[in-house]
Each structure stands twice: as C-alpha cells, then as structure tokens.
Amino acid sequence: MQSRRFTLLIVVVAVLTAAAVLGVAHAQPGLPLYPNVVEEVPSHLQIENDHQREWLRFSTTHINLGPGNLQIRGGGQIAPCTIDGVHYDQCTVATQEILDSEGNVVLTHPAGVAFFHPEHNHWHQSAVAEFKITTGDPSSGGCSQTACGTEIAGGVKITFCFVDVVFTGATGREKKALPRRYFECNGELQGLAVGWADEYHQSTPLQELEVTGLPSGDYYLTHEADPEDHWLEGPSPSSPGELDNFTWVKFRLSRQGANPEVTVIDHSPCTGAQCGLSGNP
Ligand SMILES: [Cu+2]
C-alpha cells in the first residue's frame, strides 16, 4: 500500500513537472505576449447636483488580465494637436510596445497621441474610454457595442494617464511574481502591468455624464475601453482580448424627492476582478 502510494506520488510529480516545462516552453523568448485589458463593471453611481445641472458620476477601472503588459511609450516630436475638438499645446506620438517573456520589445504598434494635460500637469493618452447612457439593452441581440437604443448622453472620449494602481491578486507571492511596473505619468512609459488595474474614481473630472431633466426610468450606462483600437490586445481583430472591452450597468432613475436618485438593478456578465475591485457596482 505504502509503495503504491509512493509510485502514485512520483507519477503526479512527473506529470506536474512536464506541465511546468510545457508552460515555460509556451512563453518563448521572441514571441509577443499581448495584454488583455478588460473593464470592471462601472461602480459608485451617484447623482451630483451642480448649479441646476444634474450629473451621473461613476467609477471605472481598466484591468490587464492578459499574459503581457500594456506598455505605451511617448516620445519623438512634440507639436500642438487637436483631440475631439480640444486644442493641446504639446502632443506626441504614442507607441505601444509588445514584449516577450524576457521583457524585450518584439513588436510596436501606433497607439494614437499622448498630450500634456495642463491642469493635471502630466501626460495623458487619448481615447482611453467612452461612456454613454442609452435606453436599449446592450445584452440583447442586434445591439452592437456602439448603438444600444437611443443615446441619452455620451460621445466624449476620455483621456488619462495610465499607471498601475490596484493589484488584482490576493497574496504577497502573487504580487512578487507580478510586480508593479508603471507608476509615472511623466516618464517615458505608461501602461498596465499583468494583473494590475487603474481605477478612475467617480470624483475624477470626466467620470460623469449629464442627466439634467432626464425622466424617471431604467437606463444603461455603457463603458467601452479603447474605442479607437489604439492598443493591440491580440494578434488579430477577432482575438479575445480585442472583444472584451465593453461593460455596462443598468440603473433606475427615480424622481420622488427633491433630488433624483439612482439604483443599480443589473450589470453585464462578469467574473473575478471584473465584478468589482473597487466595491460593488
Ligand atoms: Cu491626469
């Protein structure tokens, strides 16, 4: 009995070793490791009243669940530019760098423009996210990611500095294996390391859509990350990483008291960190 158990143990160890070797062989130097940026379900929905205008505020989070870092390098010529109708004095070309398992750049990809944000006093990437309030159900058939019924508010593509803020893992060992990599809004590189998330809290400017006078009812708040496809998240446009950049919450707006109230009643399907690093939706 004892020796049979021992034999079984050896077999198990051998299988695990073979699997580990295969795993290592899979991440070969020279092969691109793509990021996969997914969106947390929007959270912290709240109505803000400001000088007779009403705003829906919300927190959103980008999480990198892919095998590779999202790494964006700014640089080259600095010149004025206009992004979504807003003029900026200092802009530069942003380039995504895809790394291999040893951290070497094996592929580069144009990633839009980065610009110096005068109020924030640091560099931002353009078209990081697009928010909308719609009436149509984004989960039902026939509703594409860009057209979900009547659009109540939206259209602004927001810009941000990209840094590792929240770690999605639980243990110190996980954190040691996946260290924080990007933390400088004014450095050469911005990005999201594997397993890290960047939260845009609802108190941040641009984390809002106007709902002044919107009648009571049920609506959807949708969030599409990377709406201009600046980042490669796989070798092809149909790679899973390119297809999971969209999330939504359904909320009920009620106007019984002096101020409108918002209640979340549903959200897009999610697993793990996507369901909430920053609290319940
Ligand atoms: Cu900023």
Short mmCIF file of C-alpha atoms and ligand atoms in Angstrom, two decimals:
data_model
loop_
_atom_site.label_atom_id
_atom_site.label_comp_id
_atom_site.label_asym_id
_atom_site.label_seq_id
_atom_site.Cartn_x
_atom_site.Cartn_y
_atom_site.Cartn_z
CA MET A 1 0.00 0.00 0.00
CA GLN A 2 2.76 2.37 1.06
CA SER A 3 4.82 1.77 -2.09
CA ARG A 4 1.80 2.07 -4.40
CA ARG A 5 1.05 5.40 -2.84
CA PHE A 6 4.68 6.39 -3.40
CA THR A 7 4.50 5.34 -7.06
CA LEU A 8 1.37 7.38 -7.50
CA LEU A 9 3.12 10.37 -5.95
CA ILE A 10 6.02 10.02 -8.40
CA VAL A 11 3.59 9.89 -11.34
CA VAL A 12 1.82 13.02 -10.08
CA VAL A 13 5.12 14.87 -9.65
CA ALA A 14 6.27 13.77 -13.12
CA VAL A 15 3.04 14.99 -14.72
CA LEU A 16 3.23 18.32 -12.88
CA THR A 17 6.89 18.77 -13.89
CA ALA A 18 6.07 18.03 -17.52
CA ALA A 19 3.22 20.55 -17.39
CA ALA A 20 5.51 23.18 -15.89
CA VAL A 21 8.14 22.57 -18.58
CA LEU A 22 5.49 22.81 -21.28
CA GLY A 23 4.24 26.04 -19.70
CA VAL A 24 7.70 27.55 -19.80
CA ALA A 25 8.23 26.33 -23.35
CA HIS A 26 4.98 28.08 -24.30
CA ALA A 27 6.32 31.53 -23.29
CA GLN A 28 9.31 31.51 -25.62
CA PRO A 29 11.62 34.47 -25.90
CA GLY A 30 10.85 36.38 -29.10
CA LEU A 31 7.13 35.57 -29.07
CA PRO A 32 4.81 38.53 -28.40
CA LEU A 33 2.84 38.46 -25.14
CA TYR A 34 -0.26 40.59 -25.64
CA PRO A 35 -2.13 42.49 -22.93
CA ASN A 36 -5.84 41.89 -22.41
CA VAL A 37 -7.48 44.98 -20.97
CA VAL A 38 -10.91 44.27 -19.51
CA GLU A 39 -13.30 46.64 -17.80
CA GLU A 40 -14.68 46.38 -14.35
CA VAL A 41 -18.45 46.85 -14.17
CA PRO A 42 -18.93 50.60 -13.51
CA SER A 43 -19.48 51.29 -9.80
CA HIS A 44 -20.23 54.07 -7.28
CA LEU A 45 -23.09 55.50 -9.36
CA GLN A 46 -24.33 58.72 -7.84
CA ILE A 47 -26.20 61.85 -8.91
CA GLU A 48 -24.42 65.15 -8.38
CA ASN A 49 -26.34 68.43 -8.43
CA ASP A 50 -24.31 71.39 -9.56
CA HIS A 51 -25.81 74.81 -10.42
CA GLN A 52 -29.18 73.42 -11.59
CA ARG A 53 -27.49 70.71 -13.61
CA GLU A 54 -27.53 67.00 -12.77
CA TRP A 55 -24.65 64.65 -13.43
CA LEU A 56 -24.39 60.88 -13.15
CA ARG A 57 -20.98 60.17 -11.64
CA PHE A 58 -19.35 56.71 -11.68
CA SER A 59 -16.07 54.90 -11.13
CA THR A 60 -14.49 52.75 -13.85
CA THR A 61 -11.44 50.51 -13.84
CA HIS A 62 -9.22 49.07 -16.56
CA ILE A 63 -7.64 45.72 -15.63
CA ASN A 64 -4.93 43.87 -17.53
CA LEU A 65 -5.71 40.15 -17.38
CA GLY A 66 -3.57 39.20 -20.37
CA PRO A 67 -0.23 37.40 -20.47
CA GLY A 68 1.65 40.60 -21.42
CA ASN A 69 1.99 44.17 -20.19
CA LEU A 70 0.21 47.06 -21.87
CA GLN A 71 3.22 49.32 -22.44
CA ILE A 72 2.96 52.70 -24.15
CA ARG A 73 5.92 54.89 -24.98
CA GLY A 74 5.60 58.58 -25.65
CA GLY A 75 8.23 60.46 -27.49
CA GLY A 76 9.56 61.85 -30.71
CA GLN A 77 8.46 65.21 -31.98
CA ILE A 78 6.33 67.43 -29.74
CA ALA A 79 3.80 69.61 -31.57
CA PRO A 80 0.34 71.14 -30.97
CA CYS A 81 -2.68 68.98 -31.78
CA THR A 82 -6.49 68.87 -31.50
CA ILE A 83 -8.22 65.85 -29.95
CA ASP A 84 -12.03 65.63 -30.08
CA GLY A 85 -12.22 69.38 -30.66
CA VAL A 86 -9.89 70.35 -27.80
CA HIS A 87 -6.59 72.05 -28.55
CA TYR A 88 -3.41 71.00 -26.72
CA ASP A 89 -0.07 72.76 -26.98
CA GLN A 90 2.12 69.72 -26.52
CA CYS A 91 1.34 66.40 -28.17
CA THR A 92 3.46 63.47 -29.09
CA VAL A 93 3.02 60.17 -30.86
CA ALA A 94 2.24 57.25 -28.58
CA THR A 95 3.59 53.81 -29.46
CA GLN A 96 2.54 50.53 -27.90
CA GLU A 97 5.39 48.13 -27.27
CA ILE A 98 4.65 44.41 -27.12
CA LEU A 99 7.13 42.48 -25.02
CA ASP A 100 8.22 38.86 -24.95
CA SER A 101 8.72 36.68 -21.87
CA GLU A 102 12.12 38.26 -21.27
CA GLY A 103 10.86 41.84 -21.47
CA ASN A 104 12.30 42.60 -24.89
CA VAL A 105 10.24 44.67 -27.32
CA VAL A 106 9.29 42.34 -30.18
CA LEU A 107 6.55 44.43 -31.82
CA THR A 108 5.46 48.05 -31.92
CA HIS A 109 2.07 49.49 -32.82
CA PRO A 110 0.85 53.10 -33.28
CA ALA A 111 -1.28 53.98 -30.21
CA GLY A 112 -2.74 57.38 -31.04
CA VAL A 113 -1.41 60.53 -29.46
CA ALA A 114 -0.37 61.43 -25.95
CA PHE A 115 -0.59 65.05 -24.84
CA PHE A 116 0.43 67.19 -21.92
CA HIS A 117 -2.64 67.93 -19.78
CA PRO A 118 -2.14 71.46 -18.42
CA GLU A 119 -4.49 71.09 -15.40
CA HIS A 120 -3.20 67.68 -14.36
CA ASN A 121 0.37 68.69 -15.17
CA HIS A 122 1.26 65.35 -16.75
CA TRP A 123 0.89 63.32 -19.91
CA HIS A 124 -2.37 61.67 -20.95
CA GLN A 125 -3.20 59.00 -23.52
CA SER A 126 -6.08 59.82 -25.85
CA ALA A 127 -9.29 57.77 -26.30
CA VAL A 128 -8.87 55.56 -23.24
CA ALA A 129 -12.61 55.10 -22.69
CA GLU A 130 -16.02 56.14 -23.99
CA PHE A 131 -19.10 56.37 -21.78
CA LYS A 132 -22.75 56.50 -22.84
CA ILE A 133 -26.21 56.43 -21.33
CA THR A 134 -28.65 54.55 -23.55
CA THR A 135 -32.18 53.18 -23.41
CA GLY A 136 -31.56 49.94 -25.31
CA ASP A 137 -30.40 46.71 -23.70
CA PRO A 138 -26.74 46.13 -24.65
CA SER A 139 -27.06 42.42 -23.82
CA SER A 140 -29.87 41.65 -26.26
CA GLY A 141 -29.24 40.60 -29.84
CA GLY A 142 -28.97 43.24 -32.53
CA CYS A 143 -27.49 45.86 -30.25
CA SER A 144 -23.88 46.46 -31.20
CA GLN A 145 -21.33 47.95 -28.86
CA THR A 146 -21.76 51.37 -30.38
CA ALA A 147 -25.54 51.51 -30.87
CA CYS A 148 -27.69 50.44 -27.96
CA GLY A 149 -31.04 52.12 -28.49
CA THR A 150 -31.42 55.85 -28.07
CA GLU A 151 -28.32 57.58 -26.84
CA ILE A 152 -29.20 59.91 -23.95
CA ALA A 153 -25.72 61.18 -23.19
CA GLY A 154 -22.18 60.41 -24.23
CA GLY A 155 -19.84 60.88 -27.11
CA VAL A 156 -16.84 62.14 -25.17
CA LYS A 157 -13.75 60.00 -25.37
CA ILE A 158 -11.85 60.45 -22.19
CA THR A 159 -8.11 60.72 -21.78
CA PHE A 160 -5.94 59.52 -18.95
CA CYS A 161 -2.52 58.84 -17.61
CA PHE A 162 -2.08 55.06 -17.37
CA VAL A 163 -0.44 53.61 -14.27
CA ASP A 164 -0.63 50.51 -12.07
CA VAL A 165 -2.83 51.43 -9.12
CA VAL A 166 -4.63 48.34 -7.77
CA PHE A 167 -3.29 44.77 -7.77
CA THR A 168 -5.85 42.12 -8.67
CA GLY A 169 -4.10 39.24 -6.87
CA ALA A 170 -4.58 38.38 -3.23
CA THR A 171 -1.26 37.12 -1.90
CA GLY A 172 2.20 38.55 -1.42
CA ARG A 173 3.61 35.71 -3.51
CA GLU A 174 1.37 36.71 -6.43
CA LYS A 175 2.47 40.30 -6.07
CA LYS A 176 6.12 39.27 -6.06
CA ALA A 177 5.57 37.35 -9.29
CA LEU A 178 3.71 40.24 -10.92
CA PRO A 179 5.38 43.43 -9.68
CA ARG A 180 4.10 46.93 -10.19
CA ARG A 181 5.74 48.29 -13.31
CA TYR A 182 4.18 51.60 -14.40
CA PHE A 183 3.82 54.45 -11.93
CA GLU A 184 5.00 57.60 -13.67
CA CYS A 185 2.63 59.92 -15.55
CA ASN A 186 5.62 61.97 -16.71
CA GLY A 187 8.01 59.14 -17.54
CA GLU A 188 8.87 57.67 -20.92
CA LEU A 189 6.48 54.79 -20.37
CA GLN A 190 2.88 54.48 -19.27
CA GLY A 191 0.97 51.25 -19.04
CA LEU A 192 -0.72 48.48 -17.13
CA ALA A 193 1.35 45.51 -15.98
CA VAL A 194 -0.09 42.00 -15.95
CA GLY A 195 -2.52 41.63 -13.05
CA TRP A 196 -2.76 45.37 -12.37
CA ALA A 197 -5.67 47.77 -12.64
CA ASP A 198 -6.07 51.53 -12.99
CA GLU A 199 -9.13 52.96 -11.29
CA TYR A 200 -10.77 56.23 -12.30
CA HIS A 201 -12.74 57.22 -9.27
CA GLN A 202 -16.15 58.87 -9.69
CA SER A 203 -14.81 62.09 -8.12
CA THR A 204 -12.36 62.49 -11.05
CA PRO A 205 -13.28 65.02 -13.75
CA LEU A 206 -14.75 63.32 -16.86
CA GLN A 207 -16.18 60.39 -14.83
CA GLU A 208 -19.62 61.87 -15.42
CA LEU A 209 -22.46 62.23 -17.91
CA GLU A 210 -25.16 64.86 -17.80
CA VAL A 211 -28.68 63.71 -16.85
CA THR A 212 -30.34 67.10 -16.27
CA GLY A 213 -34.11 66.64 -16.54
CA LEU A 214 -33.87 63.01 -17.62
CA PRO A 215 -37.28 61.44 -16.83
CA SER A 216 -37.61 58.65 -14.24
CA GLY A 217 -36.96 55.25 -15.78
CA ASP A 218 -34.46 52.49 -16.47
CA TYR A 219 -31.29 53.27 -18.39
CA TYR A 220 -27.95 51.71 -19.24
CA LEU A 221 -24.56 53.21 -18.57
CA THR A 222 -22.07 51.68 -21.02
CA HIS A 223 -18.29 51.80 -20.96
CA GLU A 224 -16.16 50.94 -23.95
CA ALA A 225 -12.42 50.95 -23.40
CA ASP A 226 -10.03 51.81 -26.20
CA PRO A 227 -12.84 52.96 -28.54
CA GLU A 228 -10.38 53.78 -31.35
CA ASP A 229 -8.50 50.49 -31.02
CA HIS A 230 -5.18 52.08 -30.19
CA TRP A 231 -3.92 49.02 -28.33
CA LEU A 232 -3.18 45.61 -29.75
CA GLU A 233 -4.69 43.02 -27.41
CA GLY A 234 -4.03 40.02 -29.59
CA PRO A 235 -2.62 39.16 -32.98
CA SER A 236 -5.93 39.80 -34.78
CA PRO A 237 -9.06 41.99 -34.50
CA SER A 238 -11.02 38.86 -33.53
CA SER A 239 -8.68 37.91 -30.68
CA PRO A 240 -10.49 37.53 -27.36
CA GLY A 241 -8.55 40.48 -25.92
CA GLU A 242 -9.99 42.81 -28.58
CA LEU A 243 -13.57 41.68 -27.94
CA ASP A 244 -13.89 42.16 -24.18
CA ASN A 245 -13.53 45.93 -23.91
CA PHE A 246 -17.17 46.62 -23.17
CA THR A 247 -19.23 46.64 -19.98
CA TRP A 248 -22.50 48.12 -18.73
CA VAL A 249 -24.75 48.67 -15.73
CA LYS A 250 -28.50 49.09 -15.79
CA PHE A 251 -29.79 51.71 -13.38
CA ARG A 252 -33.13 53.09 -12.29
CA LEU A 253 -33.52 56.84 -12.04
CA SER A 254 -36.29 57.93 -9.70
CA ARG A 255 -37.56 61.42 -9.06
CA GLN A 256 -39.71 61.22 -5.97
CA GLY A 257 -37.96 63.65 -3.66
CA ALA A 258 -36.26 66.94 -4.34
CA ASN A 259 -33.26 65.24 -5.86
CA PRO A 260 -33.13 62.33 -8.32
CA GLU A 261 -31.89 59.00 -7.02
CA VAL A 262 -30.11 56.22 -8.82
CA THR A 263 -30.26 52.48 -8.07
CA VAL A 264 -28.27 49.82 -9.92
CA ILE A 265 -30.55 46.96 -10.98
CA ASP A 266 -28.40 44.85 -13.34
CA HIS A 267 -24.98 44.67 -14.97
CA SER A 268 -23.08 42.92 -17.73
CA PRO A 269 -21.83 39.39 -17.00
CA CYS A 270 -18.52 39.39 -15.14
CA THR A 271 -16.06 37.09 -13.42
CA GLY A 272 -13.44 37.73 -10.74
CA ALA A 273 -11.84 41.16 -10.69
CA GLN A 274 -14.20 42.41 -13.40
CA CYS A 275 -17.10 42.20 -10.95
CA GLY A 276 -15.53 44.72 -8.61
CA LEU A 277 -12.14 45.61 -7.22
CA SER A 278 -13.42 48.96 -6.06
CA GLY A 279 -16.59 47.85 -4.34
CA ASN A 280 -19.98 46.68 -5.52
CA PRO A 281 -21.42 48.20 -8.66
CU CU B 1 -4.20 63.29 -15.42
#
